[in-house]
mmCIF file of C-alpha atoms in Angstrom:
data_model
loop_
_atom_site.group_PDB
_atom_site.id
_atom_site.type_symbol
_atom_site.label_atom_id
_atom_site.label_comp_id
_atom_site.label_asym_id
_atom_site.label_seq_id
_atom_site.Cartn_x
_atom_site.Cartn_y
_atom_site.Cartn_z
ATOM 1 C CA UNK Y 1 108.286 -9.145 7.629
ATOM 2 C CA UNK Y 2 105.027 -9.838 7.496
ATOM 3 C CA UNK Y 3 102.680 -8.757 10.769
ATOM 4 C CA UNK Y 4 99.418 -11.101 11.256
ATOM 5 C CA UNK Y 5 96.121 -9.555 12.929
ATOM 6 C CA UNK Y 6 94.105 -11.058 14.699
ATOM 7 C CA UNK Y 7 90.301 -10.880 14.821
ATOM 8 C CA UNK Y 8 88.877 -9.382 18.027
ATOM 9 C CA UNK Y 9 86.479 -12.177 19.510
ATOM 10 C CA UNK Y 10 84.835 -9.905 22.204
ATOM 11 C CA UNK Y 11 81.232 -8.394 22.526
ATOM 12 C CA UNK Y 12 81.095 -5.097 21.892
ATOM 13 C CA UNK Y 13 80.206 -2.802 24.732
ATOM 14 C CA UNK Y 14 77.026 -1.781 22.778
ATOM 15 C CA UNK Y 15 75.780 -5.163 21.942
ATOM 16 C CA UNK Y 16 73.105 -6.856 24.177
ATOM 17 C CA UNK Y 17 73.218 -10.959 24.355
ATOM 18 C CA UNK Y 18 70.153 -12.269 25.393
ATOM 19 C CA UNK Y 19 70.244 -16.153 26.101
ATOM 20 C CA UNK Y 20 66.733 -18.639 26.319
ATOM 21 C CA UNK Y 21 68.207 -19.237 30.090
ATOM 22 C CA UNK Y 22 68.215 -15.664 30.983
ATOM 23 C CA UNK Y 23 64.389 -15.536 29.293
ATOM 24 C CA UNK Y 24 63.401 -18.183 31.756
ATOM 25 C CA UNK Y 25 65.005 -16.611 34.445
ATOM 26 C CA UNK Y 26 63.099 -13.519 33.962
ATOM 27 C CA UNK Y 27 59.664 -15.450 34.177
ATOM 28 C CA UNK Y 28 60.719 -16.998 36.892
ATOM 29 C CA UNK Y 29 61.624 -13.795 38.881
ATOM 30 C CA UNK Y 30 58.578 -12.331 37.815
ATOM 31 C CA UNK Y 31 55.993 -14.742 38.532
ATOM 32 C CA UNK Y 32 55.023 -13.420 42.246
ATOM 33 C CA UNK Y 33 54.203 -10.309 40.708
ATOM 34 C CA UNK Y 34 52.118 -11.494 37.365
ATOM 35 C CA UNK Y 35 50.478 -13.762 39.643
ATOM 36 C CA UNK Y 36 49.333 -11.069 41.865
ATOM 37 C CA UNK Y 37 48.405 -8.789 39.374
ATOM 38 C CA UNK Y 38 46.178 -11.614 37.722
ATOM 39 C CA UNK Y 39 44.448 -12.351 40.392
ATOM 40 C CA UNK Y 40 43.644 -8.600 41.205
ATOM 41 C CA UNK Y 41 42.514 -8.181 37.823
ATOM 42 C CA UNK Y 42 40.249 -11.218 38.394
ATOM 43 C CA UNK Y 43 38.277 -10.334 40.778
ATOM 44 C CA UNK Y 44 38.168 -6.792 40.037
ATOM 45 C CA UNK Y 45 36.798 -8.540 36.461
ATOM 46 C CA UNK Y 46 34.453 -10.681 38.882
ATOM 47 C CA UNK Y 47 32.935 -7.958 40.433
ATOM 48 C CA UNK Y 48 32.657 -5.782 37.470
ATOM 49 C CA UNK Y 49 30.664 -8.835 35.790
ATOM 50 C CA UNK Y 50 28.900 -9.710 38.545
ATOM 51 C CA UNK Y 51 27.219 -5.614 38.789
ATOM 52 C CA UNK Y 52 26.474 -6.393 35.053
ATOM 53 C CA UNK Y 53 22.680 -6.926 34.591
ATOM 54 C CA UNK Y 54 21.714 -9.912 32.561
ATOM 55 C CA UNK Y 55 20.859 -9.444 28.951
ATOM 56 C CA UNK Y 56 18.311 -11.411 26.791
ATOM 57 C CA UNK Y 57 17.740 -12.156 23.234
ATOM 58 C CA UNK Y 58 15.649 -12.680 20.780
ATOM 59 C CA UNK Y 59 15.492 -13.471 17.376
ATOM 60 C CA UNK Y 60 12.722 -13.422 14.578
ATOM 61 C CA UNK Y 61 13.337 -14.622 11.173
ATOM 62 C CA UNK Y 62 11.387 -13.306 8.326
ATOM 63 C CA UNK Y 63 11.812 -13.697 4.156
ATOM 64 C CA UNK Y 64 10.186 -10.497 2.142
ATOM 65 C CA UNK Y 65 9.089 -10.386 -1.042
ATOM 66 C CA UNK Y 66 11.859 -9.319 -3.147
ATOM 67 C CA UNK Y 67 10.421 -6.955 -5.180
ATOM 68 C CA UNK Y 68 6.564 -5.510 -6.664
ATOM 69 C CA UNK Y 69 4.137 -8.142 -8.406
ATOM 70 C CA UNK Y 70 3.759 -6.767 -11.197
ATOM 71 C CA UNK Y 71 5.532 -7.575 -14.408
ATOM 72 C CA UNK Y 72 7.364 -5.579 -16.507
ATOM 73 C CA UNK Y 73 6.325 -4.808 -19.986
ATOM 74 C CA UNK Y 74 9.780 -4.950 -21.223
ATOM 75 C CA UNK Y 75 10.058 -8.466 -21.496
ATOM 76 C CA UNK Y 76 13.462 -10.087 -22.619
ATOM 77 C CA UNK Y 77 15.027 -6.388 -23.328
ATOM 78 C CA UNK Y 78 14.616 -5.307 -19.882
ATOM 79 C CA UNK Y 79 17.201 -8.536 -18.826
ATOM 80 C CA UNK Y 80 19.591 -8.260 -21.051
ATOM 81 C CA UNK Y 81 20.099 -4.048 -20.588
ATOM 82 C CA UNK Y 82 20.597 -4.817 -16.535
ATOM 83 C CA UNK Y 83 23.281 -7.310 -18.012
ATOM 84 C CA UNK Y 84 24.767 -4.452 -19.004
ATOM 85 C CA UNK Y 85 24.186 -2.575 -15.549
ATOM 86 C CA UNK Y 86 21.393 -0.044 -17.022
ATOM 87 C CA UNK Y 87 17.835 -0.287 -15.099
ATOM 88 C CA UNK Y 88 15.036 0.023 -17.813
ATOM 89 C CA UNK Y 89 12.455 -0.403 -14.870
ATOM 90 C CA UNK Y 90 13.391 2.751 -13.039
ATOM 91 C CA UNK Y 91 9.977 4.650 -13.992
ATOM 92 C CA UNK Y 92 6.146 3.291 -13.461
ATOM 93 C CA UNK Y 93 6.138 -0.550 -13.379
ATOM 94 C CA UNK Y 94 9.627 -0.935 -12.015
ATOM 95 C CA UNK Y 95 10.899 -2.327 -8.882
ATOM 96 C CA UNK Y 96 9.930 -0.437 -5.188
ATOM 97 C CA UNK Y 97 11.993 2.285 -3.839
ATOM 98 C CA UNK Y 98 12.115 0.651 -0.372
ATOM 99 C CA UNK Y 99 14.023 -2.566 -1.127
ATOM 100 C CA UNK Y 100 14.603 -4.837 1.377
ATOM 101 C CA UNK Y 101 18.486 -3.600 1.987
ATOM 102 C CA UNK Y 102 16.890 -0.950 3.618
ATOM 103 C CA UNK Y 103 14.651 -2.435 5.669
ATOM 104 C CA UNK Y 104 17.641 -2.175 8.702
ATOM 105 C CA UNK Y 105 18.202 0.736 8.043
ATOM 106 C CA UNK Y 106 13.669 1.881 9.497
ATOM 107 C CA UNK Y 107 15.159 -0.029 12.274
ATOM 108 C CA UNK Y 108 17.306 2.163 13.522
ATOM 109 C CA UNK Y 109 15.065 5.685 12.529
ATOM 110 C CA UNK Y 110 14.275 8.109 15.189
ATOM 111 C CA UNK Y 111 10.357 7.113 14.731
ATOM 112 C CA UNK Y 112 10.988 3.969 14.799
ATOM 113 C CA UNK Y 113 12.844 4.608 18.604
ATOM 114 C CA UNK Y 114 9.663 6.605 19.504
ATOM 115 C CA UNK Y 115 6.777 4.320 18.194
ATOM 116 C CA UNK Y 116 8.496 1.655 20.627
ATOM 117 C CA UNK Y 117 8.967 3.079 23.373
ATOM 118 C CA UNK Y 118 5.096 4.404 23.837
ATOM 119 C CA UNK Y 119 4.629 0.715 23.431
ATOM 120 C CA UNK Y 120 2.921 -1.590 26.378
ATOM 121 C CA UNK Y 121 4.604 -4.391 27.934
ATOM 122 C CA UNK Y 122 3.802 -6.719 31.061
ATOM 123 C CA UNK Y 123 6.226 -8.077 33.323
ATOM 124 C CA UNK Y 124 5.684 -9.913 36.679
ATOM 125 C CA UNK Y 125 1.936 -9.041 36.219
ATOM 126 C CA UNK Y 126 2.734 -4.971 35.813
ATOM 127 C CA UNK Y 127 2.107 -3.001 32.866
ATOM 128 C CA UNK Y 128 4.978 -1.074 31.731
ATOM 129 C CA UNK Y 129 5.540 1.270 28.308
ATOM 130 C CA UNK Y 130 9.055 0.135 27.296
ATOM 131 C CA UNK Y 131 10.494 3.453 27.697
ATOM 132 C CA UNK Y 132 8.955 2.977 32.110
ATOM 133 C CA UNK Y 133 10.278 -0.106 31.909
ATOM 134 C CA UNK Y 134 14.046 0.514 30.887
ATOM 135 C CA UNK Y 135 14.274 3.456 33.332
ATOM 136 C CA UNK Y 136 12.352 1.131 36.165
ATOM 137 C CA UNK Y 137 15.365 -1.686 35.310
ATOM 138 C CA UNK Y 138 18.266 0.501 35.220
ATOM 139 C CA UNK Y 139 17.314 1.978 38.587
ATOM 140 C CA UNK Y 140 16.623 -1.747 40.002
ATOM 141 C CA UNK Y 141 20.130 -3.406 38.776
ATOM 142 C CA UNK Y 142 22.832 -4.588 41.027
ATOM 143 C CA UNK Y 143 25.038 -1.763 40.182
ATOM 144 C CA UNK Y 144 22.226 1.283 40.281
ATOM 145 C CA UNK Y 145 21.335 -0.417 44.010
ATOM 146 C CA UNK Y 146 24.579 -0.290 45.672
ATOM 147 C CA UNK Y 147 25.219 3.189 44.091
ATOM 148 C CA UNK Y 148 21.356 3.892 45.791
ATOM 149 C CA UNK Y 149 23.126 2.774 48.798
ATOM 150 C CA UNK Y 150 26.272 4.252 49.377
ATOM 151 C CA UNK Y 151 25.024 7.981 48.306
ATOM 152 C CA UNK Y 152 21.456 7.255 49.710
ATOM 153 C CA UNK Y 153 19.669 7.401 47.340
ATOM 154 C CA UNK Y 154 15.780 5.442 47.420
ATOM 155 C CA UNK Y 155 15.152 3.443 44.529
ATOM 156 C CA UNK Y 156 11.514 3.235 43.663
ATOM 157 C CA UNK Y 157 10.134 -0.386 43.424
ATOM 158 C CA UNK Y 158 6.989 1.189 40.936
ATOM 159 C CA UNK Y 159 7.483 1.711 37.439
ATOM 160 C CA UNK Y 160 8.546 4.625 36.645
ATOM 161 C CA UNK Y 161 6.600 7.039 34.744
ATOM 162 C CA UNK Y 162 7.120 8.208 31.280
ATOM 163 C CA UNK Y 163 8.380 11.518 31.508
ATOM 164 C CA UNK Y 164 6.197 14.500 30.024
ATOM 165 C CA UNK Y 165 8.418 15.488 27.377
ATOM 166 C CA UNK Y 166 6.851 17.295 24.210
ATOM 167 C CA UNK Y 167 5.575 15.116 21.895
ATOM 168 C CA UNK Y 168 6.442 14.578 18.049
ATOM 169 C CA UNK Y 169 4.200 16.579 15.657
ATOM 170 C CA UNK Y 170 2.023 14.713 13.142
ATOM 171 C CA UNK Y 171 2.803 17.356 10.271
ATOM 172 C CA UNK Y 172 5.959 15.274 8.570
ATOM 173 C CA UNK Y 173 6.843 18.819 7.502
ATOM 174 C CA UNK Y 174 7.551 20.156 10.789
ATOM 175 C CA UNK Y 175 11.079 19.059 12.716
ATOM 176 C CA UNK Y 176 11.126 16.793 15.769
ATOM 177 C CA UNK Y 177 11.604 18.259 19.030
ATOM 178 C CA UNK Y 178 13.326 15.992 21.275
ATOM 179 C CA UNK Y 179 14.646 16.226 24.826
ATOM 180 C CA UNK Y 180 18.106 15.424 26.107
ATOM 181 C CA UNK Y 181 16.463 12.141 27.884
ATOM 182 C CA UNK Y 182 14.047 11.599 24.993
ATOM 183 C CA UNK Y 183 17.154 11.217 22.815
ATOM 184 C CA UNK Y 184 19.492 9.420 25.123
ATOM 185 C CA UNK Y 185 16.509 6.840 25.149
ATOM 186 C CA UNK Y 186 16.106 6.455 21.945
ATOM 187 C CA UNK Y 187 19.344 5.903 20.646
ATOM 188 C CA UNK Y 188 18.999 3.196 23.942
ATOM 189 C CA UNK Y 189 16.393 1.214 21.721
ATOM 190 C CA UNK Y 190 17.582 2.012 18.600
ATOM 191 C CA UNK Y 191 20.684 -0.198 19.936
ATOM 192 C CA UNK Y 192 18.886 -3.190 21.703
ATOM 193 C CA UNK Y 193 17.145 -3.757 17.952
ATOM 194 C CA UNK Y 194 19.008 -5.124 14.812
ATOM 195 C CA UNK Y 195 17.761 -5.924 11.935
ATOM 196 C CA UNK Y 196 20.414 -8.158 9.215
ATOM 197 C CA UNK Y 197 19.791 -9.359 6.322
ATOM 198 C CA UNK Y 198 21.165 -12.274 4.159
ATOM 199 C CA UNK Y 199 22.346 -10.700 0.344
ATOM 200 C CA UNK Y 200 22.333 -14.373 -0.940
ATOM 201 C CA UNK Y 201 19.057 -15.476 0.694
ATOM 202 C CA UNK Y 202 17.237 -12.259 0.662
ATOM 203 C CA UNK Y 203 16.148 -13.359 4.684
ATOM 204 C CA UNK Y 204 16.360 -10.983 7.555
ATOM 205 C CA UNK Y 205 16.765 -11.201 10.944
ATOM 206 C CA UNK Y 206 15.718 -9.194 13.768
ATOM 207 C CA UNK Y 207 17.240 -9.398 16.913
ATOM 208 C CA UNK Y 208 16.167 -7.915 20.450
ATOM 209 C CA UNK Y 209 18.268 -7.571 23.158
ATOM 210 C CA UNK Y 210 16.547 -6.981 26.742
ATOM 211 C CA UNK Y 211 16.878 -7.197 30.341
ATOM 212 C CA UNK Y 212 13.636 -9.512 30.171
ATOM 213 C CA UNK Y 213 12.850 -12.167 28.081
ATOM 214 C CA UNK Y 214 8.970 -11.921 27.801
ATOM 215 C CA UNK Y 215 10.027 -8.406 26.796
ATOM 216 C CA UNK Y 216 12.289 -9.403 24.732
ATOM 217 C CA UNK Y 217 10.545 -11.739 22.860
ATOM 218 C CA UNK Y 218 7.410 -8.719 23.067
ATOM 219 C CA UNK Y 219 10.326 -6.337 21.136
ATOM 220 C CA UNK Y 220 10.887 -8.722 18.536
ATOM 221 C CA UNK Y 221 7.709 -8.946 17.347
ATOM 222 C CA UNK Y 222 6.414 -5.174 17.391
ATOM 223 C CA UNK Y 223 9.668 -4.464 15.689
ATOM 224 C CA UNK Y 224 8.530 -6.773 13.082
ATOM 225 C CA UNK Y 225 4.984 -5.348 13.186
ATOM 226 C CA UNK Y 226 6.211 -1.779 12.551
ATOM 227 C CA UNK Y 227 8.584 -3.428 9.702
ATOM 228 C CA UNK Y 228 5.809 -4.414 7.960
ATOM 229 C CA UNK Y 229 3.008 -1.643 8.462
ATOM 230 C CA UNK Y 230 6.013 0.387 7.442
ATOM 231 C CA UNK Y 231 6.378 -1.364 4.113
ATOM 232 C CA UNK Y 232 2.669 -1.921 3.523
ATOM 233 C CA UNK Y 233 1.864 1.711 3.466
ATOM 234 C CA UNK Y 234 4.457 2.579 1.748
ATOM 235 C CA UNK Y 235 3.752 0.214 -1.129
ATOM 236 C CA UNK Y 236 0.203 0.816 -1.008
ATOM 237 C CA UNK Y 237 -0.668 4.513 -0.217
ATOM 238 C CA UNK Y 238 -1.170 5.424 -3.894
ATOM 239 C CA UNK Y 239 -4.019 3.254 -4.334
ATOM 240 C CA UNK Y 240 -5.455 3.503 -0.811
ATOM 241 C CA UNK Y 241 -5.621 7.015 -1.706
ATOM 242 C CA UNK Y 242 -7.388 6.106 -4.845
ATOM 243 C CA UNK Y 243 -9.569 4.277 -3.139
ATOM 244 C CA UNK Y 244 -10.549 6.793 -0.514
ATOM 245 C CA UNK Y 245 -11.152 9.496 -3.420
ATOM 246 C CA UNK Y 246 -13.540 7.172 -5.666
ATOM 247 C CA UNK Y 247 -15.120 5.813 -2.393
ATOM 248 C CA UNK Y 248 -16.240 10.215 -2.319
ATOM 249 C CA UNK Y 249 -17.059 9.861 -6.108
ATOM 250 C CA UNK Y 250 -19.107 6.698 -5.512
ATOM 251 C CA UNK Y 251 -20.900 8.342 -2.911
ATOM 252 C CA UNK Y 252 -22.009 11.645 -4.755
ATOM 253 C CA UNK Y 253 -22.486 9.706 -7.785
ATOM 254 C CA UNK Y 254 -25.240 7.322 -6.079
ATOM 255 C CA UNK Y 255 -26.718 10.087 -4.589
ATOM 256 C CA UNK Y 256 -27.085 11.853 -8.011
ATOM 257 C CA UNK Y 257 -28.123 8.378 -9.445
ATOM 258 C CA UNK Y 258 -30.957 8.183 -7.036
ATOM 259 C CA UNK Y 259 -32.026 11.827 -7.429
ATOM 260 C CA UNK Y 260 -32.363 11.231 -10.899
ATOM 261 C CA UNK Y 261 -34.117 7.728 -10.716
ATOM 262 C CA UNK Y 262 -36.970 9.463 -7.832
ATOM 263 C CA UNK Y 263 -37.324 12.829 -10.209
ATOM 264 C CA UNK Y 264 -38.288 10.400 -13.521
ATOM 265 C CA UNK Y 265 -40.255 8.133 -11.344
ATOM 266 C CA UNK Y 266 -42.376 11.211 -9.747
ATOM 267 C CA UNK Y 267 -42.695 12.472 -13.305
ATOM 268 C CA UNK Y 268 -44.066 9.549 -14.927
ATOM 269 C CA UNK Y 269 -46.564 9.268 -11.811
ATOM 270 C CA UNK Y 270 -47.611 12.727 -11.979
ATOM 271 C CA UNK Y 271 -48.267 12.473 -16.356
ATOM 272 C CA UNK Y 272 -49.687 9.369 -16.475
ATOM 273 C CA UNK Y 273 -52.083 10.089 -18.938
ATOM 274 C CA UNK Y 274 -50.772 13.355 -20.769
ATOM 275 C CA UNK Y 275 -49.938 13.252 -24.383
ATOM 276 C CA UNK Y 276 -48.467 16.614 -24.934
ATOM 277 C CA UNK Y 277 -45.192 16.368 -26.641
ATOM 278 C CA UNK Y 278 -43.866 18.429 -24.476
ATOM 279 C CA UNK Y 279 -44.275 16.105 -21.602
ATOM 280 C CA UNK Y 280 -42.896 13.287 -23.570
ATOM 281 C CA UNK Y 281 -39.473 16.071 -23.822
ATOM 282 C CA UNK Y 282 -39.705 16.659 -20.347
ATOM 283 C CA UNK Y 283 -39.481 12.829 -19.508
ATOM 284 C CA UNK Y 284 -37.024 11.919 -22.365
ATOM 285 C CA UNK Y 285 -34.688 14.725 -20.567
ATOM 286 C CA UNK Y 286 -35.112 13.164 -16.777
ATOM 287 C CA UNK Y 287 -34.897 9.905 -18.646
ATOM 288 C CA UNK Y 288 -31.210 10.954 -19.884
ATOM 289 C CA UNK Y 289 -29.861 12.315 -16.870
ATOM 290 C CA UNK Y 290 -30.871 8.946 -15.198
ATOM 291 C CA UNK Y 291 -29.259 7.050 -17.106
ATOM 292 C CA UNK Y 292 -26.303 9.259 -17.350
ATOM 293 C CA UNK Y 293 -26.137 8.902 -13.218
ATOM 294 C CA UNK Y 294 -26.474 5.442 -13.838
ATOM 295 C CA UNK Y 295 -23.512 4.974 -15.863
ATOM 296 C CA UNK Y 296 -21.383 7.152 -14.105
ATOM 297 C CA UNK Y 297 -22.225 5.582 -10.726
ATOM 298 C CA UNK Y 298 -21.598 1.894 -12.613
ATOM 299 C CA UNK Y 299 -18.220 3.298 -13.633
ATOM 300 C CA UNK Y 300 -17.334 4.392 -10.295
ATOM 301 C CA UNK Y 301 -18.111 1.566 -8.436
ATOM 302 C CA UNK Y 302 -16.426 -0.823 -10.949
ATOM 303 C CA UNK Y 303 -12.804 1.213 -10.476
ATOM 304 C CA UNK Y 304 -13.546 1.573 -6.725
ATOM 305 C CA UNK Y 305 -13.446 -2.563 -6.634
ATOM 306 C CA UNK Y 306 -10.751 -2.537 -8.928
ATOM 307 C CA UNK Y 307 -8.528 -0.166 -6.773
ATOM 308 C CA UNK Y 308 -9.911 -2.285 -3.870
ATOM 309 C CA UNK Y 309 -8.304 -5.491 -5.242
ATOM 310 C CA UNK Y 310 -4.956 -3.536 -6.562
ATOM 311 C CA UNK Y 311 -4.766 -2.407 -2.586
ATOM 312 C CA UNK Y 312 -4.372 -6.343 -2.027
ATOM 313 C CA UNK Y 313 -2.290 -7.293 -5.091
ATOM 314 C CA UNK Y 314 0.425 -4.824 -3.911
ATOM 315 C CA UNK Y 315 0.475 -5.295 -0.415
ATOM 316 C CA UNK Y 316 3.880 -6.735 0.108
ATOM 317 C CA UNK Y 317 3.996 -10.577 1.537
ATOM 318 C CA UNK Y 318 6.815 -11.289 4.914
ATOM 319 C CA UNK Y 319 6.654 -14.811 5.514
ATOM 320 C CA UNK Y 320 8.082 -15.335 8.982
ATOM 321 C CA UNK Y 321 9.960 -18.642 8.980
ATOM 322 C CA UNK Y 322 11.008 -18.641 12.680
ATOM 323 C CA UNK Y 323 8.823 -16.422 15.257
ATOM 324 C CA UNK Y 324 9.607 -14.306 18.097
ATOM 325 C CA UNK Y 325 10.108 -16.690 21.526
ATOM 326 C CA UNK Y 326 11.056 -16.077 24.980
ATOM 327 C CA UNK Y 327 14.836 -16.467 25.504
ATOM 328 C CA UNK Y 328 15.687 -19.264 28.156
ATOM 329 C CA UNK Y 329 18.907 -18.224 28.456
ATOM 330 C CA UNK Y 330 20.639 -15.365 29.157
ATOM 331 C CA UNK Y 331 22.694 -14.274 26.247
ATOM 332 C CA UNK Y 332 24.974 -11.456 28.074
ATOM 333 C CA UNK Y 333 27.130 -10.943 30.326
ATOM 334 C CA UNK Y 334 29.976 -13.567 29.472
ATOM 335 C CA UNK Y 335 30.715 -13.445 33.658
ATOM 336 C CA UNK Y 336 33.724 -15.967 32.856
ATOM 337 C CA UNK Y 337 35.029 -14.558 29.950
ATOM 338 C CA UNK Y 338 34.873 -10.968 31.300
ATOM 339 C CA UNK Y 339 36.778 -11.772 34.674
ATOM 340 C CA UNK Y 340 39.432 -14.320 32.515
ATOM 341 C CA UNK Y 341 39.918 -10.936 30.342
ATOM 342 C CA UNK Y 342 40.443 -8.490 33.500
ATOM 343 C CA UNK Y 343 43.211 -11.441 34.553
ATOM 344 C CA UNK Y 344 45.087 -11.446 31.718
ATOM 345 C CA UNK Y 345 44.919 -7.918 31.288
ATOM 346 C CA UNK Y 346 46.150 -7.267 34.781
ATOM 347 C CA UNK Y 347 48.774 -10.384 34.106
ATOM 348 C CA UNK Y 348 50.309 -8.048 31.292
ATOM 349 C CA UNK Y 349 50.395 -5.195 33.229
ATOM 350 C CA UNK Y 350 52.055 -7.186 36.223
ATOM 351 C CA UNK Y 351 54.806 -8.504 33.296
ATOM 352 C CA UNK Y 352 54.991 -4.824 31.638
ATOM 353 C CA UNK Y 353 55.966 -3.170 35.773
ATOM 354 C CA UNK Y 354 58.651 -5.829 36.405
ATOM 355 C CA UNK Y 355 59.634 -5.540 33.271
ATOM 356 C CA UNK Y 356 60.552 -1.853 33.705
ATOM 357 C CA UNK Y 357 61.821 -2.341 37.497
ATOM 358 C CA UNK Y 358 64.175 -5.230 36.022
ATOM 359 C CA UNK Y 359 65.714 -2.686 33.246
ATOM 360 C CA UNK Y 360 66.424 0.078 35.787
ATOM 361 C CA UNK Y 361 68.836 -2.410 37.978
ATOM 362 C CA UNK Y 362 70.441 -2.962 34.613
#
């Protein structure tokens, strides 16, 4: 006899069948509460942009020279070994230790956050130092006023005055001692300034972000400043301090040199018409120191003008191909795309909660 089974055709208990319809259905049930959820989350987003202060930009564009003037003596073997990744030019005649990947890098140095923010700025006819100015706009925005308001606080309408914090010390060998504020405010400017640069083009770009535009446009350009008095003493202390030592030399030597020139010339006036041969010694002797000092004060002053020139030969060339200007837009806050982003934030979370009420009822 044989017995046929059948096949079950029933859902298991554990299986869950979800259909497109029931999908709908779902959105549909939950649309009150998405919708109400978006629209709290845009104007929470609309107020939250709205107590945003407005941000300005601006950019300076700049090419640097690549790398030192000077050739290298190596010729043809000095290519074909960096071929082969080895640097033949590492000692005296060889490329500069500061390259221009590491220009960004000044940018964003603790010195570099201190030299700018002792520097001046005007706005609406006022002078302000930059570091006055930022606390003087952060205690004048939207947000800072209504906070003024509710707790009572008075909000000064005068810029505010640096605040007498101890100041850096010149020795480089000593560390920096740096309030709380002092640092908070730096790392503040370090962060409105960028510097990028193109690896292709060689081309950077600095970029200042401020609540004005004349002082952004201002920030732009004294970063660029300090860029390049950064890299032009760097490339050319060793021969301004050449300079400086046989501008000393030249200065004792033409003293000597006229010394000797006013002892032989009071000599010769004094023995006009002696014969001794020791007076002739006596003169041959001032005779040789004079022209001793003068050689030696010729010599100087030919390698003081040729230290002169190699000052200018290895001062570093930045070619700015688009300058600093006043921003005529505002570049931040995004308003709309900040409030569109609290919606559909709050939209999500709206889904997420009657998501979870509609799997408890299940």
């Amino acid at each position: 006899m044989s017995v046929t089974e059948g096949k079950s055709t029933e859902p298991k208990s554990h299986e869950i069948e979800i259909r497109l319809s029931d999908i709908v259905q779902f959105l549909k049930s939950s649309r009150r509460t998405v919708i109400s959820w978006a629209l709290g989350g845009l104007v929470v987003g609309g107020v939250y942009a709205a107590f945003q202060p407005n941000q300005f930009t601006s950019y300076v564009t700049v090419m640097p020279e690549l790398q030192a003037r000077g050739t290298s003596s190596l010729g043809n073997l000095g290519a074909i070994a960096g071929l082969a990744g080895i640097n033949l030019e590492s000692g005296a005649g060889g490329p500069d230790a500061i390259r221009p990947d590491l220009y960004p890098s000044m940018l964003q140095s603790i010195p570099f956050g201190l030299y700018m923010l002792k520097q001046p700025v005007r706005v609406e006819n006022r002078l302000f130092t930059i570091e006055s100015y930022l606390d003087w706009a952060d205690k004048n925005s939207l947000g800072s006023r209504i906070d003024n308001a509710l707790f009572g606080w008075l909000s000064s309408d005068e810029p505010a005055t640096s605040k007498s914090t101890k100041e850096p010390a010149p020795n480089p060998s000593q560390p920096l001692v740096l309030s709380r504020d002092q640092e908070g405010m730096v790392l503040n400017m370090t962060k409105r300034v960028v510097a990028e640069i193109d690896k292709k083009t060689g081309v950077i770009t600095i970029t200042a972000k401020m609540p004005d535009p004349v002082v952004a446009a201002t920030v732009a350009r004294l970063s660029l400043d300090y860029l390049t008095n950064y890299v032009t003493s760097y490339r050319t202390g060793k021969s301004r301090q050449q300079v400086t030592f046989l501008d000393k030399q030249v200065t004792g030597a033409r003293r000597r040199y006229e010394a000797a020139e006013y002892n032989l010339s009071a000599y010769r006036d004094r023995n006009r018409s002696v014969f001794l041969n020791t007076a002739k010694i006596e003169e041959q002797r001032l005779q040789a120191d004079y022209l001793l000092a003068q050689t030696v004060y010729n010599d100087l002053s030919k390698q003081l003008e040729q230290a002169r020139i190699k000052v200018q030969e290895e001062a570093p060339v930045f070619q700015v191909l688009e300058p600093a200007r006043v921003p005529v837009n505002k570049s931040e806050p995004k308003r709309t795309i900040i409030a569109l982003g609290f919606a559909i934030f709050g939209a999500i979370i709206g889904l997420a909660i009657f998501l979870v009420r509609w799997l408890t009822r299940l």
